[in-house]
Coordinates of N, CA and C in Angstrom, one line a residue:
Chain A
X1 N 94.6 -46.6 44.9 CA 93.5 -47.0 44.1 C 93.6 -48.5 43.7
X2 N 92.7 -49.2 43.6 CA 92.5 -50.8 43.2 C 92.6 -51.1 42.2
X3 N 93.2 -51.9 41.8 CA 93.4 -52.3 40.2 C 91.9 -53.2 40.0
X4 N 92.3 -54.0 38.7 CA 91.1 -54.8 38.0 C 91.5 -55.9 39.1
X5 N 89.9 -56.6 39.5 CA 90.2 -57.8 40.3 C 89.0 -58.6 39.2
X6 N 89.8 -60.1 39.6 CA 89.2 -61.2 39.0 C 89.0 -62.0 40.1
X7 N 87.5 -62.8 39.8 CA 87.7 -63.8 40.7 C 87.3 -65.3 39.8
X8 N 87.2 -66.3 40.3 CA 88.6 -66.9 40.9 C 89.6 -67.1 39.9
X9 N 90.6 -67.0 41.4 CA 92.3 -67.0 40.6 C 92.1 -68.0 40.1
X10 N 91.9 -69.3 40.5 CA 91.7 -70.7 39.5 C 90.6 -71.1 39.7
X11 N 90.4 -72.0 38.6 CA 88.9 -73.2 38.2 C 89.3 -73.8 37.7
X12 N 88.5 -74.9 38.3 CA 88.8 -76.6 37.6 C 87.6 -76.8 37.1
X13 N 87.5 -77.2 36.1 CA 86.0 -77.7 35.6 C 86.2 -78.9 34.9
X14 N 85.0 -79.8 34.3 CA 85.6 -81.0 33.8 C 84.7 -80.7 32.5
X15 N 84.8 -81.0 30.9 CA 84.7 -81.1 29.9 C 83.1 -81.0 29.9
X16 N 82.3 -80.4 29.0 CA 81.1 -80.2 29.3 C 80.5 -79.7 29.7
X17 N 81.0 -78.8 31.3 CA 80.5 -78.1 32.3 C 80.7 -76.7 31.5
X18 N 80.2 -75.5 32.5 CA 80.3 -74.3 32.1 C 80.9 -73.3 32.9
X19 N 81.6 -72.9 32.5 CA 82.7 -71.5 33.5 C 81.6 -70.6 33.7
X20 N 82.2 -69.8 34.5 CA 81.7 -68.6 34.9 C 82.9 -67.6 35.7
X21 N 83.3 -67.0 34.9 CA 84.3 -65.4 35.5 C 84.2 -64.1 35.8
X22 N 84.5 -64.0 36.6 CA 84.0 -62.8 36.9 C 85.6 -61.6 37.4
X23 N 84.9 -60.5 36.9 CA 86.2 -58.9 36.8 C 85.1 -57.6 37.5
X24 N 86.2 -56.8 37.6 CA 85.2 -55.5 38.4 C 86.7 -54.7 38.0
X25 N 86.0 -53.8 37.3 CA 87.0 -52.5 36.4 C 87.7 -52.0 37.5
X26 N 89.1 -51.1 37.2 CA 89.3 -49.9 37.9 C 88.4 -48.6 38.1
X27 N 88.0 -48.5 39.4 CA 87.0 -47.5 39.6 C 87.1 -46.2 38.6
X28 N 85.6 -45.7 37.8 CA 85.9 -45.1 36.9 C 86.3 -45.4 35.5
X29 N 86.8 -46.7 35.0 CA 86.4 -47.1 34.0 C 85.3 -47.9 33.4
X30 N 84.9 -47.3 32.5 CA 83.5 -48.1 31.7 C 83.7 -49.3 30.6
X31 N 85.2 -49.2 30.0 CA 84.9 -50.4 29.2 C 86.0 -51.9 29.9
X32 N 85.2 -53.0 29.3 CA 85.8 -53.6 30.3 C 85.6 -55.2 29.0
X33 N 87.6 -55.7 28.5 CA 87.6 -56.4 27.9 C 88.5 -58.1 28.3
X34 N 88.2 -58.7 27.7 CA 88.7 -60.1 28.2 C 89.1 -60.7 27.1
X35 N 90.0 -61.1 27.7 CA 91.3 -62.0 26.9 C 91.5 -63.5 27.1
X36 N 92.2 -64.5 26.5 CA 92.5 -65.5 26.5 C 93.7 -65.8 26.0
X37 N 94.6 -66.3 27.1 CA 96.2 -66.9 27.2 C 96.4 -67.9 27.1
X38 N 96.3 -69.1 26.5 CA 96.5 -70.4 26.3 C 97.8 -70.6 26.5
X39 N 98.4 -71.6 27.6 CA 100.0 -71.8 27.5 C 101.0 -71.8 26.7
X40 N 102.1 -70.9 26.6 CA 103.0 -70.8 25.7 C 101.9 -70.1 24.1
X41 N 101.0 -69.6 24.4 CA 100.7 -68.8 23.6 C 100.7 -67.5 23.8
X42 N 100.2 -66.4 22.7 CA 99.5 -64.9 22.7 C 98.5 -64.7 23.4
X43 N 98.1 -63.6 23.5 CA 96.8 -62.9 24.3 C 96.3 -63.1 23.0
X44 N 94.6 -63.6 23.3 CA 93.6 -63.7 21.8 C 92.8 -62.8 22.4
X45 N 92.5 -61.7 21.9 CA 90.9 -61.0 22.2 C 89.7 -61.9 22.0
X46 N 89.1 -61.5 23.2 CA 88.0 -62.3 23.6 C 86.4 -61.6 23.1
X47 N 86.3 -60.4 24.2 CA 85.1 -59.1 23.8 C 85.8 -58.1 24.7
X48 N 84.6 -57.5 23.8 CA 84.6 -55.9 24.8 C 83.7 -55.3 25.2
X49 N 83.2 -54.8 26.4 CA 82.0 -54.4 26.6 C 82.2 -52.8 27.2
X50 N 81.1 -52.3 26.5 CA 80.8 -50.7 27.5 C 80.0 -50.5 27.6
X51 N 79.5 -49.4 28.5 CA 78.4 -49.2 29.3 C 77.6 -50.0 28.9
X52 N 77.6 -51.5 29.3 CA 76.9 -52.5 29.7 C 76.3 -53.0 27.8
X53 N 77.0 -52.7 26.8 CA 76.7 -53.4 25.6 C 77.9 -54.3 24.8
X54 N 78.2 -55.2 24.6 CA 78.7 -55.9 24.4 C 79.6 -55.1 22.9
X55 N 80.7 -55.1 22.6 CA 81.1 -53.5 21.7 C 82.4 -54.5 20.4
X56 N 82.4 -55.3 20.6 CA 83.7 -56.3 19.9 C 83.2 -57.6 20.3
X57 N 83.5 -58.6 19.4 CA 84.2 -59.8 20.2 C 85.2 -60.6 18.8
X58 N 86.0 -61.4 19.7 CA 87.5 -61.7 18.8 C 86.4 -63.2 18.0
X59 N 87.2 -63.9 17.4 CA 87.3 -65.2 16.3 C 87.3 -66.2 17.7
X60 N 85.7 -66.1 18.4 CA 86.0 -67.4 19.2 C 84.1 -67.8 19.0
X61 N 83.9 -69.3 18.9 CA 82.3 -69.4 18.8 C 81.8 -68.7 20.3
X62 N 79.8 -69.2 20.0 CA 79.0 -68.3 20.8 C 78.9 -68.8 22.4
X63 N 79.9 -69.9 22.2 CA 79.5 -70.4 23.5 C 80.4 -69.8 24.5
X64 N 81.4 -68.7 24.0 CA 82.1 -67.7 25.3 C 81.0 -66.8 25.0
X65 N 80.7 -66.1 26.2 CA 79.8 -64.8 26.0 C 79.8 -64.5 27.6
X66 N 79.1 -62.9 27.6 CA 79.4 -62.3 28.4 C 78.1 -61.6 29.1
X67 N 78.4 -60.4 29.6 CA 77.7 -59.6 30.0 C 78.1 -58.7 30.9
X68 N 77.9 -57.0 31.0 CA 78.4 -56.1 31.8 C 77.4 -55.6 32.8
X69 N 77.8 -55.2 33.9 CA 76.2 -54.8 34.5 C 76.9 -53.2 35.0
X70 N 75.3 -52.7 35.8 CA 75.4 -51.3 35.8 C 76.6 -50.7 36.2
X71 N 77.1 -51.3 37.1 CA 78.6 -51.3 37.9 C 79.8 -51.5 37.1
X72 N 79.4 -52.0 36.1 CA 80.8 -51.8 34.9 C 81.4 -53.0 35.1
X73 N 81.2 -53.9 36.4 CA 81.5 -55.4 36.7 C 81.3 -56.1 35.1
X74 N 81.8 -57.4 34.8 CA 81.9 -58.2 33.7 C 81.6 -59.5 34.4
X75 N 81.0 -60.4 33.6 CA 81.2 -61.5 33.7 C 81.3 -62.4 32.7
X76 N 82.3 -63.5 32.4 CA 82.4 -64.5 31.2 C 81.9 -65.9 31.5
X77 N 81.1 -66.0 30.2 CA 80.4 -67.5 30.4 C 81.1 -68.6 29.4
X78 N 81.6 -69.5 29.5 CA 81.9 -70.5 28.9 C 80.9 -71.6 29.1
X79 N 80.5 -72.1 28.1 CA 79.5 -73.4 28.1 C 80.1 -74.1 27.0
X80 N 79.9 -75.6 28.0 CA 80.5 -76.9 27.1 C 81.9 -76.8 26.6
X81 N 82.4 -76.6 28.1 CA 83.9 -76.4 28.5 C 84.1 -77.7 27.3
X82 N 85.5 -77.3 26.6 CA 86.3 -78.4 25.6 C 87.6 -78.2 26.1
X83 N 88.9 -79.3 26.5 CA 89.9 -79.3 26.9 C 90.5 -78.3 26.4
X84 N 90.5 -77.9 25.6 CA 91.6 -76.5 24.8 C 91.1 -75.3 25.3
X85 N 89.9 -75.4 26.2 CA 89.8 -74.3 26.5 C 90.7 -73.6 27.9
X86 N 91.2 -74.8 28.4 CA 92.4 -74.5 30.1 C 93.3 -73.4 28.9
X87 N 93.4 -72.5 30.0 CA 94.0 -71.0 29.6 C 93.9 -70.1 30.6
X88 N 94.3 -69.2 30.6 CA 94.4 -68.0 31.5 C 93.2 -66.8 30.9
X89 N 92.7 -66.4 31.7 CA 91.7 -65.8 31.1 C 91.5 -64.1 32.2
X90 N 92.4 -63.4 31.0 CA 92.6 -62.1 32.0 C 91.4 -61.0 31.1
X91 N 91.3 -59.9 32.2 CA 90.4 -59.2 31.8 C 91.3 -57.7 32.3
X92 N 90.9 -57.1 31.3 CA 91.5 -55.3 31.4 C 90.0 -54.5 31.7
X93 N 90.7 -53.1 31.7 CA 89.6 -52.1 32.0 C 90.3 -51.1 31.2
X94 N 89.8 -50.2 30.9 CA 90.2 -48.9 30.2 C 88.6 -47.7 30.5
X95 N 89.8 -46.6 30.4 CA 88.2 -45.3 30.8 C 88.6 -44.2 29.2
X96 N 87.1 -44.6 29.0 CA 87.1 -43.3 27.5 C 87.7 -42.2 27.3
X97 N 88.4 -42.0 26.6 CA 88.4 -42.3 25.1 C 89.9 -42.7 25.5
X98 N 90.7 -42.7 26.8 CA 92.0 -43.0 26.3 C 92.3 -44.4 26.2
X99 N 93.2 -45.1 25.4 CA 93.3 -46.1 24.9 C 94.2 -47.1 25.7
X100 N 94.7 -46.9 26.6 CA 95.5 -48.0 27.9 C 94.7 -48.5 28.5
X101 N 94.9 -50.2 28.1 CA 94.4 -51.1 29.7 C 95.1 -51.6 30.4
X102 N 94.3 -51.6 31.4 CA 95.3 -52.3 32.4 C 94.7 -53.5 33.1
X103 N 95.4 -54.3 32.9 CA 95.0 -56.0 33.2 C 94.8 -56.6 34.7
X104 N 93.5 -57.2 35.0 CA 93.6 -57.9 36.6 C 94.6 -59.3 36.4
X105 N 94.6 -60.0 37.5 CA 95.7 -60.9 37.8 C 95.4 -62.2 36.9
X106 N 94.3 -62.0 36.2 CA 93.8 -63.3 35.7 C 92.8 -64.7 36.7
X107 N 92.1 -65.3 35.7 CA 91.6 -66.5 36.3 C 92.2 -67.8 35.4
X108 N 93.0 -68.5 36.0 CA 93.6 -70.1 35.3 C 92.3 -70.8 35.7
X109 N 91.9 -71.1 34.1 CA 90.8 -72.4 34.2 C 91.5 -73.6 33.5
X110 N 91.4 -74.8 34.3 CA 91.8 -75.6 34.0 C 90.6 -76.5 33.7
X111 N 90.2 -77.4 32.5 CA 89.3 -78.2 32.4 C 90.1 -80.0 32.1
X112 N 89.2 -80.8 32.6 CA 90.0 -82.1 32.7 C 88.9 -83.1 32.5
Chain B
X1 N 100.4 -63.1 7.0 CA 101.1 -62.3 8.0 C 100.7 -61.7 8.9
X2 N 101.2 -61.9 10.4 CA 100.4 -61.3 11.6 C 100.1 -60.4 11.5
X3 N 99.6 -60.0 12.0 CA 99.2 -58.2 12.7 C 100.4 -58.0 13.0
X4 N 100.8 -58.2 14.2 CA 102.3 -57.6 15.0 C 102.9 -58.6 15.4
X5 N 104.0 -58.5 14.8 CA 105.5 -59.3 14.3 C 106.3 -58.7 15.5
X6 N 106.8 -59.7 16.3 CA 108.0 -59.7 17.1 C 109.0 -60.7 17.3
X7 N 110.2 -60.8 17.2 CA 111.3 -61.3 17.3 C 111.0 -61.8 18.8
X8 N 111.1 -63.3 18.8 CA 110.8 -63.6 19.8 C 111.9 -64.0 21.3
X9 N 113.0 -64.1 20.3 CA 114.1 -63.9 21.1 C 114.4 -65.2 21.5
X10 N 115.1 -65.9 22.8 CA 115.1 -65.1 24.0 C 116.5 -64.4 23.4
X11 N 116.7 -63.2 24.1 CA 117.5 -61.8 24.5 C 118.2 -62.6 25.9
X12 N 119.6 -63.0 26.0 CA 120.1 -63.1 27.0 C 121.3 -61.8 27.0
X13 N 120.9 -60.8 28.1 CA 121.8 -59.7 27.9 C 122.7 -59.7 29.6
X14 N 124.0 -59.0 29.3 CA 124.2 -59.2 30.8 C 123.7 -57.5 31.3
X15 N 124.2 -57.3 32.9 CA 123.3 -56.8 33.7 C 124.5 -55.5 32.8
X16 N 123.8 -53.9 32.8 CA 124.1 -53.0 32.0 C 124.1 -52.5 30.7
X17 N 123.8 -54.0 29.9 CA 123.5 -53.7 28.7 C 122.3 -52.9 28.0
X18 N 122.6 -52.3 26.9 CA 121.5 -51.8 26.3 C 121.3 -52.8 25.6
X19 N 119.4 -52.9 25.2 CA 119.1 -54.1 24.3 C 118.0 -53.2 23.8
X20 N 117.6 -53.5 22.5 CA 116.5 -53.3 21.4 C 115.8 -54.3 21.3
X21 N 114.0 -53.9 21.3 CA 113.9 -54.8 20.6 C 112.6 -54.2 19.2
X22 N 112.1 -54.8 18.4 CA 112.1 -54.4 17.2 C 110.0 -55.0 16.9
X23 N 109.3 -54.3 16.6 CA 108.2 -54.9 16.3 C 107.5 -54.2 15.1
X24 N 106.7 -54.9 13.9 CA 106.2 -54.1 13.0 C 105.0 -54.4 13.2
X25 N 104.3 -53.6 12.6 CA 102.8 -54.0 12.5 C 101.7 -53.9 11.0
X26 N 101.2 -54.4 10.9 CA 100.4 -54.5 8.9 C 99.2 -53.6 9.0
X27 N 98.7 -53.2 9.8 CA 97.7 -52.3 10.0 C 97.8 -50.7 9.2
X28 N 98.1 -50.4 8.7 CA 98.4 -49.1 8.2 C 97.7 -48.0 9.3
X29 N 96.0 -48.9 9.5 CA 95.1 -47.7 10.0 C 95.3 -47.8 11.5
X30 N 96.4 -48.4 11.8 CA 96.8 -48.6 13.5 C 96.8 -47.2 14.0
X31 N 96.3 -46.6 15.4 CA 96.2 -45.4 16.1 C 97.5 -45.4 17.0
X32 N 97.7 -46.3 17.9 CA 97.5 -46.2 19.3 C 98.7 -47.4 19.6
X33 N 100.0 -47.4 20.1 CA 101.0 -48.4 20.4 C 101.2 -48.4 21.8
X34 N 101.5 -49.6 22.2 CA 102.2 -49.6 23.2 C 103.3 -51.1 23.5
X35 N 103.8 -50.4 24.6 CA 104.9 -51.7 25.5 C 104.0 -52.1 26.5
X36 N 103.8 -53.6 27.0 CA 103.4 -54.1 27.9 C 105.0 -55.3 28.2
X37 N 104.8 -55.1 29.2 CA 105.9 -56.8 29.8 C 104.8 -57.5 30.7
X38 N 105.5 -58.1 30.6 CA 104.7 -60.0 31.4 C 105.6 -60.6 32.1
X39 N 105.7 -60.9 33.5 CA 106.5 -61.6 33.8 C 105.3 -63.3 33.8
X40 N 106.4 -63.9 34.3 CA 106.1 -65.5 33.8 C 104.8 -66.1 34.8
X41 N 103.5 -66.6 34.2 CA 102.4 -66.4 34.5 C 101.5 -65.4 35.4
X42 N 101.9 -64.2 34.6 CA 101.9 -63.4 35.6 C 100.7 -62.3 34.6
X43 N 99.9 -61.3 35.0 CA 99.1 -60.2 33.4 C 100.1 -59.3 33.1
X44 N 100.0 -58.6 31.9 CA 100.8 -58.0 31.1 C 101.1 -56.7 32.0
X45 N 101.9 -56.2 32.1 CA 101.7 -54.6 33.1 C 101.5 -53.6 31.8
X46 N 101.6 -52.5 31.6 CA 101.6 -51.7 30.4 C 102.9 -50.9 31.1
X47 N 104.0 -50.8 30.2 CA 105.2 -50.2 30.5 C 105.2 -49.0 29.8
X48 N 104.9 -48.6 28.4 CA 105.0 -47.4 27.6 C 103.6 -47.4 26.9
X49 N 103.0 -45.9 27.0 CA 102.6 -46.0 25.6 C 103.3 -45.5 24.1
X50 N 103.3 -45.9 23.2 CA 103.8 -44.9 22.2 C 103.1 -44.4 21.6
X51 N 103.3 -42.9 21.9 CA 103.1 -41.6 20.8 C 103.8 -41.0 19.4
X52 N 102.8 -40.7 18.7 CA 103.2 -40.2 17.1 C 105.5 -40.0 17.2
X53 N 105.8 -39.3 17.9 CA 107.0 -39.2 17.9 C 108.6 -40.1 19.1
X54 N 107.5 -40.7 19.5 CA 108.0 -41.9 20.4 C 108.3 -40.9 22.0
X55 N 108.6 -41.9 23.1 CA 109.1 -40.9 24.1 C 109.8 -42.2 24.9
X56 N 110.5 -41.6 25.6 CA 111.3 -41.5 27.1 C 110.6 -41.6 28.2
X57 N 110.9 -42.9 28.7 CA 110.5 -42.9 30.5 C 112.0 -43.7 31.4
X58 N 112.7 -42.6 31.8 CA 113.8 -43.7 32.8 C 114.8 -43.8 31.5
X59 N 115.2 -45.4 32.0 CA 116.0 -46.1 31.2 C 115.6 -47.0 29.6
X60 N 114.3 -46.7 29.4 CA 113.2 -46.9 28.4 C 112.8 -45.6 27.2
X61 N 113.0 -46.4 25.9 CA 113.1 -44.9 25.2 C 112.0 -46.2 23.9
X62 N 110.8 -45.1 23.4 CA 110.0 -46.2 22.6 C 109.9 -45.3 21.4
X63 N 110.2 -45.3 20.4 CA 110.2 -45.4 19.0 C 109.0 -45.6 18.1
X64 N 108.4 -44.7 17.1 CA 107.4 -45.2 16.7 C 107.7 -44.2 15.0
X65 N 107.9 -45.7 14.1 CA 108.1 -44.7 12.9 C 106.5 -45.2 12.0
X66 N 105.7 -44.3 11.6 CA 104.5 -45.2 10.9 C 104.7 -45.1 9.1
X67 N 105.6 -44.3 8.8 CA 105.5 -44.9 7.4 C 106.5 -46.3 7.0
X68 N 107.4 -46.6 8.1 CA 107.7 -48.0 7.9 C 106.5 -49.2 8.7
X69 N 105.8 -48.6 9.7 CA 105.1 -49.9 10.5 C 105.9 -50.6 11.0
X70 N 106.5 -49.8 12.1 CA 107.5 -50.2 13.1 C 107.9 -49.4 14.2
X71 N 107.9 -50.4 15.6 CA 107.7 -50.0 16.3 C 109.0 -50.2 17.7
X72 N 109.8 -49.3 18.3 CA 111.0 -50.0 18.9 C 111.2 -49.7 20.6
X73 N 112.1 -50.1 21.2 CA 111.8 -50.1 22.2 C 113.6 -50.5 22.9
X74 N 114.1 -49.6 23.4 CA 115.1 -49.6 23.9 C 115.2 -49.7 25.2
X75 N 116.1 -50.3 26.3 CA 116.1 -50.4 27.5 C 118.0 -50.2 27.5
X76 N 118.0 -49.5 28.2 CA 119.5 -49.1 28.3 C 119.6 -49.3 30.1
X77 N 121.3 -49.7 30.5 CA 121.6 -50.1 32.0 C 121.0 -51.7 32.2
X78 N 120.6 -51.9 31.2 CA 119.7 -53.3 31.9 C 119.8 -53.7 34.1
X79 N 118.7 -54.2 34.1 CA 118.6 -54.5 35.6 C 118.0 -56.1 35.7
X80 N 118.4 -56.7 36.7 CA 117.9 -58.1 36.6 C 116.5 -58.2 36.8
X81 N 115.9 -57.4 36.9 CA 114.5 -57.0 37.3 C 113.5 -56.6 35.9
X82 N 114.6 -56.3 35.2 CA 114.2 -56.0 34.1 C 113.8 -57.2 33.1
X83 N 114.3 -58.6 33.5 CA 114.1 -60.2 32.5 C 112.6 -60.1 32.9
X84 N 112.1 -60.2 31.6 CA 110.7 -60.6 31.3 C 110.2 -60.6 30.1
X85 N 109.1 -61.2 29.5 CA 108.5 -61.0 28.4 C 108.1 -59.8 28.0
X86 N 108.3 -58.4 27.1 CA 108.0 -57.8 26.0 C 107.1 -57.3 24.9
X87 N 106.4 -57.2 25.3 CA 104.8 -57.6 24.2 C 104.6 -55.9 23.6
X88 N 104.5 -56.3 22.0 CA 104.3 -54.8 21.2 C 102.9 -55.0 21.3
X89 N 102.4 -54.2 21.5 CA 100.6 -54.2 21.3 C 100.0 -53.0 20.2
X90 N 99.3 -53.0 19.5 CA 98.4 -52.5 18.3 C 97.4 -52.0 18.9
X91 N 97.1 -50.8 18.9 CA 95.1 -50.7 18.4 C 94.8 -49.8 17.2
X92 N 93.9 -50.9 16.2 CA 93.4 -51.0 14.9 C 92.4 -49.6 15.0
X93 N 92.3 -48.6 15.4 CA 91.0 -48.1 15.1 C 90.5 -47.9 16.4
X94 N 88.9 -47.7 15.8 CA 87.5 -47.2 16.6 C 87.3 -49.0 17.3
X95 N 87.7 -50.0 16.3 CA 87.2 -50.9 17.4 C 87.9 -51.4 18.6
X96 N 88.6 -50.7 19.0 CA 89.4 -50.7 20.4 C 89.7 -51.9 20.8
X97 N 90.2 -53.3 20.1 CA 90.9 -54.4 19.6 C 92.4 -53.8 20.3
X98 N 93.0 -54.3 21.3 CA 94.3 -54.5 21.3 C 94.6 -55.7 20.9
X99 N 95.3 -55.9 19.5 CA 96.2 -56.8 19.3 C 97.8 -57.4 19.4
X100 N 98.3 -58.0 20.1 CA 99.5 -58.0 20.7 C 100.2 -58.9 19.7
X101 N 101.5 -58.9 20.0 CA 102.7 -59.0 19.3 C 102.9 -60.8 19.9
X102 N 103.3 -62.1 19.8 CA 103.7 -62.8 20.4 C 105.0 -62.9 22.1
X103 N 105.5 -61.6 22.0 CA 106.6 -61.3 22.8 C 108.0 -61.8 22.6
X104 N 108.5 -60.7 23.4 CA 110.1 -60.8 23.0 C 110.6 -61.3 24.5
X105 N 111.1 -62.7 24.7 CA 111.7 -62.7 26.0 C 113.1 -62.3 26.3
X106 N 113.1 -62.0 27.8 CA 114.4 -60.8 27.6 C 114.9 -61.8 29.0
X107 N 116.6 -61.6 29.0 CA 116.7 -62.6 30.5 C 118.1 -61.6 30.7
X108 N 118.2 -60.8 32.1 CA 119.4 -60.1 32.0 C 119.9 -61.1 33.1
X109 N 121.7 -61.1 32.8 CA 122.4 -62.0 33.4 C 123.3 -61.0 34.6
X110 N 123.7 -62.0 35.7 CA 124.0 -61.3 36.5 C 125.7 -60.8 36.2

């Protein structure tokens, strides 16, 4: 069975610009959340989304945001990339009601 | 005070040792624990979850006492395969928030 995929493994963006990330659950899970790893830091919760409604999101402004589609796919938008935002930016899946995720490989965005 | 407190270590153990490591958490209304490890730029794997009375997988035994708000995690035989980062993780409730611990780095010696 396939785990969580992320694509791309890396992005380079330059300060200003806007990311775009994208995750596709383990088949069979519906909620689908994203994280953020800053070097030599913690995992920050980012959001969480299920069946396609946006269900949490962590202590970050509006210009990360998201969206789930019918497919349970994710995607993360960053606008007006700011240098602090280079970090690893992994995304889990989990299937109701039980409480384990399990994490894709991540996307490294680096902004410069 | 964090959510989930972990001794960040590093743990330099040699290869067969048993090693602990130790995490609390301030959430009273916390449900749901687990072990994740991380190897170095690498996503968290999920190694245990813990349940109300802790359990046993292998050489991995996890611990879960809640009227102290603490959570433990034993690795006995150590294996070189085993050095990696450690992460206690929380979930708070219905809002399905995993909060993680900063991690415990572990480095078994040959």
């Amino acid at each position: 069975e396939a785990g969580v995929t992320q694509s791309p493994t890396h992005l380079i963006k330059t300060r200003g610009q806007q990311a775009t990330l994208r995750c596709s659950p383990i088949s069979g899970h519906t909620s689908v959340y994203w994280y953020q790893q800053a070097l030599g830091l913690g995992l920050q919760f980012l959001l969480w989304y299920d069946e396609g409604e946006e269900r949490n999101r962590g202590n970050f402004p509006p210009r990360f945001s998201g969206r789930q589609f019918p497919n349970y796919s994710s995607e993360l938008n960053v606008n007006a990339l700011e240098l602090e935002d280079s970090a690893l930016y992994l995304c889990a899946s989990s299937f109701l009601p039980v409480y384990e995720q399990y994490f894709g490989p991540g996307t490294r965005l680096t902004v410069t | 005070r964090k959510e989930v407190e972990q001794d960040p270590g590093p743990f330099n153990v040699p290869e067969g040792a048993t090693v602990a490591f130790n995490c609390t958490y301030s959430n009273s209304a916390s449900q749901s624990f687990f072990w994740y490890r991380q190897d170095c730029r690498k996503e968290p794997k999920l190694l245990m979850s813990v349940y109300s009375s802790g359990n046993e997988d292998g050489r991995f035994t996890a611990q879960l006492n809640r009227a102290s708000q603490y959570i433990s995690l034993l690795i006995r035989d150590s294996k070189l395969s085993d050095s990696a980062t450690y992460l206690c993780v929380v979930n708070a409730g219905s809002a399905r928030q995993l909060t993680f611990g900063s991690g415990t780095q572990l480095t078994v010696l040959p």
